[in-house]
Tab-separated table of C-alpha atoms in Angstrom:
chain	number	residue	atom	x	y	z
A	72	ALA	CA	0.000	0.000	0.000
A	73	VAL	CA	1.296	3.484	-0.875
A	74	GLY	CA	0.105	6.965	0.051
A	75	GLU	CA	0.815	10.457	1.268
A	76	ARG	CA	4.336	11.765	1.984
A	77	GLY	CA	5.868	8.757	0.249
A	78	HIS	CA	4.571	6.248	2.769
A	79	ILE	CA	4.888	2.579	1.780
A	80	LEU	CA	3.346	-0.207	3.883
A	81	ARG	CA	3.839	-3.937	3.411
A	82	SER	CA	2.040	-6.983	4.795
A	83	THR	CA	2.377	-10.726	4.309
A	84	ASN	CA	-0.969	-11.604	5.906
A	85	GLY	CA	-3.164	-8.525	5.457
A	86	LYS	CA	-3.354	-7.979	9.228
A	87	ASN	CA	0.099	-6.896	10.365
A	88	TRP	CA	1.675	-4.022	8.435
A	89	GLN	CA	5.211	-2.659	8.423
A	90	GLN	CA	6.343	0.699	7.089
A	91	MET	CA	9.084	0.307	4.490
A	92	PRO	CA	11.926	2.786	3.876
A	93	SER	CA	10.919	5.149	1.074
A	94	PRO	CA	13.240	7.200	-1.166
A	95	THR	CA	10.688	10.029	-1.493
A	96	GLN	CA	8.312	12.215	0.512
A	97	THR	CA	6.162	12.791	-2.568
A	98	THR	CA	2.565	11.541	-2.418
A	99	LEU	CA	2.272	8.121	-4.043
A	100	THR	CA	-0.969	7.206	-5.813
A	101	SER	CA	-0.730	3.642	-7.121
A	102	VAL	CA	1.354	0.472	-6.876
A	103	THR	CA	1.592	-2.688	-8.970
A	104	LEU	CA	3.487	-5.969	-8.707
A	105	VAL	CA	4.169	-8.302	-11.646
A	106	ASN	CA	5.462	-11.175	-9.532
A	107	GLY	CA	6.671	-11.838	-5.997
A	108	ASN	CA	9.665	-9.556	-6.413
A	109	LEU	CA	9.257	-6.903	-9.120
A	110	GLY	CA	6.975	-3.934	-8.563
A	111	TRP	CA	6.493	-0.252	-9.330
A	112	ALA	CA	4.745	2.705	-7.686
A	113	VAL	CA	3.843	6.136	-9.085
A	114	GLY	CA	2.961	9.501	-7.609
A	115	HIS	CA	3.180	13.265	-7.785
A	116	ASP	CA	6.082	15.058	-9.503
A	117	ALA	CA	6.004	12.326	-12.197
A	118	THR	CA	7.602	9.980	-9.676
A	119	ILE	CA	8.144	6.294	-10.493
A	120	LEU	CA	9.617	3.953	-7.869
A	121	HIS	CA	10.843	0.374	-8.359
A	122	THR	CA	11.300	-2.606	-6.054
A	123	LYS	CA	13.199	-5.811	-6.788
A	124	ASP	CA	12.467	-7.574	-3.483
A	125	GLY	CA	8.693	-7.591	-3.115
A	126	GLY	CA	8.448	-4.102	-1.642
A	127	GLU	CA	11.056	-4.300	1.102
A	128	SER	CA	13.248	-1.660	-0.561
A	129	TRP	CA	12.543	0.934	-3.241
A	130	ALA	CA	14.556	3.116	-5.638
A	131	ILE	CA	13.575	6.111	-7.791
A	132	GLN	CA	13.453	5.356	-11.531
A	133	HIS	CA	11.861	8.618	-12.674
A	134	TYR	CA	11.337	12.025	-11.066
A	135	ALA	CA	10.350	15.192	-12.961
A	136	PRO	CA	8.798	17.877	-10.712
A	137	GLU	CA	9.351	20.462	-13.448
A	138	LEU	CA	6.501	18.861	-15.425
A	139	GLU	CA	4.037	19.765	-12.643
A	140	LYS	CA	2.104	16.566	-13.391
A	141	PRO	CA	1.204	13.788	-10.952
A	142	LEU	CA	1.028	10.212	-12.185
A	143	PHE	CA	-2.100	8.294	-11.165
A	144	ASP	CA	-1.570	4.697	-12.286
A	145	ILE	CA	0.947	2.224	-13.672
A	146	VAL	CA	0.602	-1.201	-15.339
A	147	PHE	CA	3.127	-3.729	-16.635
A	148	ASN	CA	2.453	-6.264	-19.380
A	149	ASN	CA	5.444	-8.377	-18.292
A	150	THR	CA	8.692	-7.701	-16.436
A	151	LYS	CA	9.920	-5.320	-19.163
A	152	ASP	CA	6.993	-3.466	-20.785
A	153	GLY	CA	5.144	-0.898	-18.674
A	154	ILE	CA	2.993	2.231	-18.942
A	155	ALA	CA	2.400	5.016	-16.427
A	156	VAL	CA	-0.321	7.665	-16.883
A	157	GLY	CA	-1.447	10.816	-15.120
A	158	ALA	CA	-2.591	14.414	-15.308
A	159	TYR	CA	-3.183	16.138	-18.654
A	160	GLY	CA	-2.719	12.902	-20.557
A	161	GLN	CA	0.849	12.417	-19.383
A	162	THR	CA	2.035	8.983	-20.486
A	163	PHE	CA	5.388	7.301	-19.943
A	164	ARG	CA	6.443	3.982	-21.463
A	165	THR	CA	9.311	1.605	-20.753
A	166	SER	CA	10.476	-1.493	-22.603
A	167	ASN	CA	13.400	-2.321	-20.303
A	168	GLY	CA	11.852	-2.690	-16.875
A	169	GLY	CA	11.976	1.019	-16.102
A	170	LYS	CA	15.671	1.643	-16.711
A	171	THR	CA	14.465	4.366	-19.090
A	172	TRP	CA	11.030	5.971	-19.508
A	173	GLN	CA	9.874	7.762	-22.682
A	174	SER	CA	7.086	10.341	-22.754
A	175	GLU	CA	4.216	9.769	-25.210
A	176	PHE	CA	1.542	12.082	-26.598
A	177	HIS	CA	-1.656	10.375	-27.786
A	178	GLN	CA	-3.264	12.598	-30.393
A	179	GLU	CA	-6.232	10.225	-30.768
A	180	PHE	CA	-7.736	11.780	-27.612
A	181	LEU	CA	-7.822	15.285	-29.085
A	182	LEU	CA	-10.988	16.918	-30.338
A	183	ALA	CA	-11.108	17.579	-34.074
A	184	ASP	CA	-10.839	21.348	-33.537
A	185	ASP	CA	-7.819	20.843	-31.293
A	186	ILE	CA	-6.046	18.783	-33.972
A	187	ASP	CA	-6.425	21.605	-36.516
A	188	TYR	CA	-5.414	24.219	-33.934
A	189	LEU	CA	-2.260	22.320	-32.945
A	190	ALA	CA	-1.278	21.740	-36.572
A	191	ASP	CA	-1.461	25.483	-37.251
A	192	LEU	CA	0.382	26.301	-34.032
A	193	LYS	CA	3.205	23.868	-34.794
A	194	ARG	CA	3.798	25.540	-38.167
A	195	GLU	CA	3.826	29.007	-36.608
A	196	ASP	CA	5.550	28.524	-33.245
A	197	GLU	CA	7.234	25.218	-32.285
A	198	GLU	CA	7.865	26.308	-28.684
A	199	ALA	CA	4.260	27.389	-28.159
A	200	TYR	CA	3.128	24.087	-29.685
A	201	LEU	CA	5.172	22.079	-27.182
A	202	ASP	CA	3.777	24.168	-24.310
A	203	GLU	CA	0.220	23.651	-25.532
A	204	ILE	CA	0.312	19.857	-25.949
A	205	ALA	CA	1.658	19.524	-22.400
A	206	PHE	CA	-1.731	20.459	-20.934
A	207	ILE	CA	-4.352	19.971	-23.656
A	208	LEU	CA	-5.320	16.329	-23.004
A	209	PRO	CA	-7.704	15.220	-20.229
A	210	HIS	CA	-6.425	13.584	-17.046
A	211	PHE	CA	-5.778	9.854	-17.367
A	212	ASN	CA	-6.988	8.365	-14.067
A	213	LYS	CA	-6.758	4.591	-14.328
A	214	LEU	CA	-5.336	1.698	-16.347
A	215	VAL	CA	-6.968	-1.745	-16.217
A	216	LYS	CA	-5.304	-4.763	-17.820
A	217	ASP	CA	-7.842	-7.437	-18.789
A	218	GLY	CA	-6.170	-10.255	-20.689
A	219	ARG	CA	-4.907	-8.845	-23.977
A	220	THR	CA	-7.015	-5.696	-23.617
A	221	LEU	CA	-5.866	-2.583	-21.778
A	222	PHE	CA	-8.516	-0.074	-20.676
A	223	LEU	CA	-7.877	3.612	-19.991
A	224	LEU	CA	-10.217	5.779	-17.896
A	225	GLY	CA	-10.128	9.549	-17.503
A	226	GLU	CA	-11.978	12.797	-17.061
A	227	ILE	CA	-14.654	14.282	-19.327
A	228	GLY	CA	-16.141	10.821	-19.882
A	229	MET	CA	-12.976	9.425	-21.419
A	230	LEU	CA	-13.030	5.646	-21.795
A	231	ALA	CA	-10.822	3.771	-24.257
A	232	LYS	CA	-9.334	0.357	-24.968
A	233	SER	CA	-6.160	-0.910	-26.600
A	234	ASN	CA	-5.138	-4.300	-27.961
A	235	ASP	CA	-1.458	-3.365	-28.427
A	236	PHE	CA	-0.675	-2.344	-24.830
A	237	GLY	CA	-1.448	1.321	-25.302
A	238	VAL	CA	0.469	2.000	-28.499
A	239	THR	CA	-2.863	2.950	-30.083
A	240	TRP	CA	-6.240	3.544	-28.443
A	241	GLN	CA	-9.854	3.173	-29.526
A	242	LYS	CA	-12.297	5.437	-27.706
A	243	PHE	CA	-15.715	4.144	-26.681
A	244	ASP	CA	-18.732	6.196	-27.653
A	245	GLU	CA	-19.356	8.851	-25.007
A	246	ILE	CA	-21.693	7.628	-22.268
A	247	TYR	CA	-21.100	10.286	-19.607
A	248	GLN	CA	-19.376	13.682	-19.327
A	249	GLY	CA	-17.878	13.151	-15.861
A	250	SER	CA	-14.708	11.390	-14.728
A	251	PHE	CA	-14.248	7.613	-14.523
A	252	PHE	CA	-12.072	6.052	-11.830
A	253	SER	CA	-12.514	2.266	-12.003
A	254	LEU	CA	-13.451	-0.544	-14.391
A	255	ALA	CA	-13.836	-4.297	-13.942
A	256	ARG	CA	-15.155	-7.276	-15.881
A	257	THR	CA	-17.733	-9.510	-14.212
A	258	LYS	CA	-17.486	-13.300	-14.227
A	259	SER	CA	-20.111	-13.380	-16.991
A	260	GLY	CA	-17.978	-11.106	-19.171
A	261	ASN	CA	-19.756	-7.769	-18.853
A	262	LEU	CA	-18.000	-4.493	-18.008
A	263	ILE	CA	-18.714	-2.233	-15.038
A	264	VAL	CA	-17.336	1.321	-14.916
A	265	ALA	CA	-17.734	3.839	-12.071
A	266	GLY	CA	-16.942	7.478	-11.427
A	267	LEU	CA	-18.172	10.788	-10.104
A	268	ARG	CA	-21.401	11.361	-8.155
A	269	GLY	CA	-22.342	7.701	-7.845
A	270	HIS	CA	-22.423	7.083	-11.578
A	271	VAL	CA	-22.120	3.424	-12.603
A	272	PHE	CA	-22.514	2.068	-16.129
A	273	ARG	CA	-22.787	-1.542	-17.262
A	274	GLY	CA	-21.468	-2.540	-20.670
A	275	ILE	CA	-22.514	-5.741	-22.416
A	276	LYS	CA	-20.751	-7.340	-25.395
A	277	ASN	CA	-17.405	-5.778	-24.436
A	278	GLY	CA	-18.942	-2.358	-24.077
A	279	SER	CA	-20.801	-2.194	-27.381
A	280	THR	CA	-23.921	-1.226	-25.419
A	281	TRP	CA	-23.896	0.707	-22.129
A	282	SER	CA	-26.671	1.376	-19.637
A	283	GLU	CA	-26.604	3.487	-16.481
A	284	VAL	CA	-27.353	1.711	-13.202
A	285	ASN	CA	-29.125	3.321	-10.247
A	286	THR	CA	-26.887	3.323	-7.148
A	287	ASN	CA	-28.890	5.566	-4.779
A	288	THR	CA	-25.756	7.543	-3.928
A	289	THR	CA	-23.998	10.665	-5.179
A	290	ALA	CA	-20.647	9.760	-3.617
A	291	LEU	CA	-17.522	9.592	-5.741
A	292	LEU	CA	-16.824	5.921	-6.532
A	293	ASN	CA	-13.171	4.878	-6.393
A	294	GLU	CA	-12.801	1.125	-6.877
A	295	ILE	CA	-14.626	-1.906	-8.308
A	296	ILE	CA	-13.844	-5.388	-6.980
A	297	ILE	CA	-15.243	-8.677	-8.271
A	298	SER	CA	-15.446	-11.264	-5.480
A	299	ASN	CA	-14.792	-14.980	-5.878
A	300	ASP	CA	-18.536	-15.662	-5.588
A	301	ASP	CA	-19.377	-13.257	-8.464
A	302	ARG	CA	-20.447	-10.282	-6.357
A	303	VAL	CA	-19.665	-6.772	-7.631
A	304	ILE	CA	-18.363	-4.554	-4.827
A	305	ILE	CA	-17.833	-0.821	-5.340
A	306	LEU	CA	-15.958	1.377	-2.845
A	307	GLY	CA	-16.623	5.098	-2.573
A	308	ASN	CA	-16.315	8.274	-0.557
A	309	ASN	CA	-18.410	8.951	2.563
A	310	GLY	CA	-18.123	5.333	3.659
A	311	VAL	CA	-20.078	4.066	0.650
A	312	LEU	CA	-19.863	0.349	-0.172
A	313	LEU	CA	-22.144	-0.920	-2.938
A	314	GLU	CA	-22.847	-4.614	-3.472
A	315	SER	CA	-24.475	-6.368	-6.427
A	316	ASN	CA	-25.461	-10.028	-6.578
A	317	ASP	CA	-26.908	-9.918	-10.099
A	318	ASP	CA	-23.894	-9.105	-12.289
A	319	GLY	CA	-24.080	-5.377	-11.612
A	320	VAL	CA	-27.717	-4.851	-12.618
A	321	THR	CA	-28.814	-3.627	-9.151
A	322	TYR	CA	-26.919	-2.548	-6.031
A	323	LYS	CA	-27.480	-2.501	-2.287
A	324	LEU	CA	-25.852	0.273	-0.270
A	325	HIS	CA	-23.842	-0.701	2.819
A	326	ALA	CA	-22.849	2.573	4.513
A	327	GLN	CA	-19.804	2.273	6.788
A	328	LYS	CA	-20.472	3.812	10.191
A	329	ASP	CA	-17.419	6.084	10.291
A	330	GLY	CA	-18.320	7.698	6.962
A	331	LYS	CA	-14.702	7.760	5.829
A	332	ALA	CA	-13.742	7.437	2.185
A	333	LEU	CA	-12.974	3.932	0.930
A	334	ILE	CA	-10.215	4.750	-1.521
A	335	ALA	CA	-9.052	1.359	-2.790
A	336	GLY	CA	-9.235	-2.291	-1.854
A	337	VAL	CA	-8.276	-5.848	-2.642
A	338	LEU	CA	-9.507	-9.343	-1.882
A	339	PHE	CA	-6.750	-11.198	-0.042
A	340	GLN	CA	-7.089	-14.599	1.640
A	341	GLU	CA	-10.902	-14.299	1.677
A	342	GLN	CA	-10.718	-10.834	3.254
A	343	LEU	CA	-11.721	-7.433	1.833
A	344	ILE	CA	-8.832	-5.146	2.764
A	345	VAL	CA	-9.547	-1.454	2.181
A	346	VAL	CA	-7.460	1.701	2.492
A	347	SER	CA	-9.307	4.734	3.806
A	348	ASP	CA	-8.795	8.170	5.328
A	349	VAL	CA	-8.182	6.439	8.676
A	350	GLY	CA	-5.736	3.808	7.468
A	351	ILE	CA	-6.274	0.167	6.566
A	352	LYS	CA	-9.585	-1.539	7.354
A	353	HIS	CA	-10.964	-5.081	7.112
A	354	ILE	CA	-14.578	-5.377	5.945
A	355	SER	CA	-16.564	-8.591	6.235
A	356	LEU	CA	-18.144	-9.845	3.015
A	357	LYS	CA	-20.708	-11.989	4.843
């Protein structure tokens, strides 16, 4: 688990946690492991950290505070190929396990008017063009790897998929103008996506058709988890926990008594372990 001021916590059983030495005091936003040893974490100031020993020690691979862009998520396809994304469409890619990271600009997320505007600007003023593309794309909030498909979620209703690990992207038809923060595939193969103000959408046939689902909440929704017994669990702000037993068609609201935000979570050894504003919590799924 990673968080504010560069904090990194590690547990082997989900109950007892130890704080690990961290090479940064920058807020960290996401962490991923590709096996028992290799892992990466990202955060503000375009920070990317790397561990070779399962999170016991960490080293900085990338740090660029001059960009003024936080990174929000990171995914690896194997031990070599990885992508990190963040604010204003910032994207970094590595093909050597993070020894080097290259910045990418994905023009496919531009509006048609923006494409014409940037083309004119590049002809007239190269420096102004470079300044403009640095902040013209929407925030990229989340990456979700689902088999061969990689999903990308962002603000202004941005939802896209890639079958070549993010080299090119195909945008879904717009279903909502707000931000998306989480996506998951149910055991029956349908997609669930969640975001601002309690908005949840269910996509059948790999997202060819989407329908909005009533959640009876306006809380920001942070994380979708699919349990081993096919339940859809959604974590949100204000202590919101939504549960569906019918493949995400309907939801029941389980409000946590302390009302604290449920920021992210994972199923581990039959436990739902959640990080919140008051630290790490265990929530019964019974």
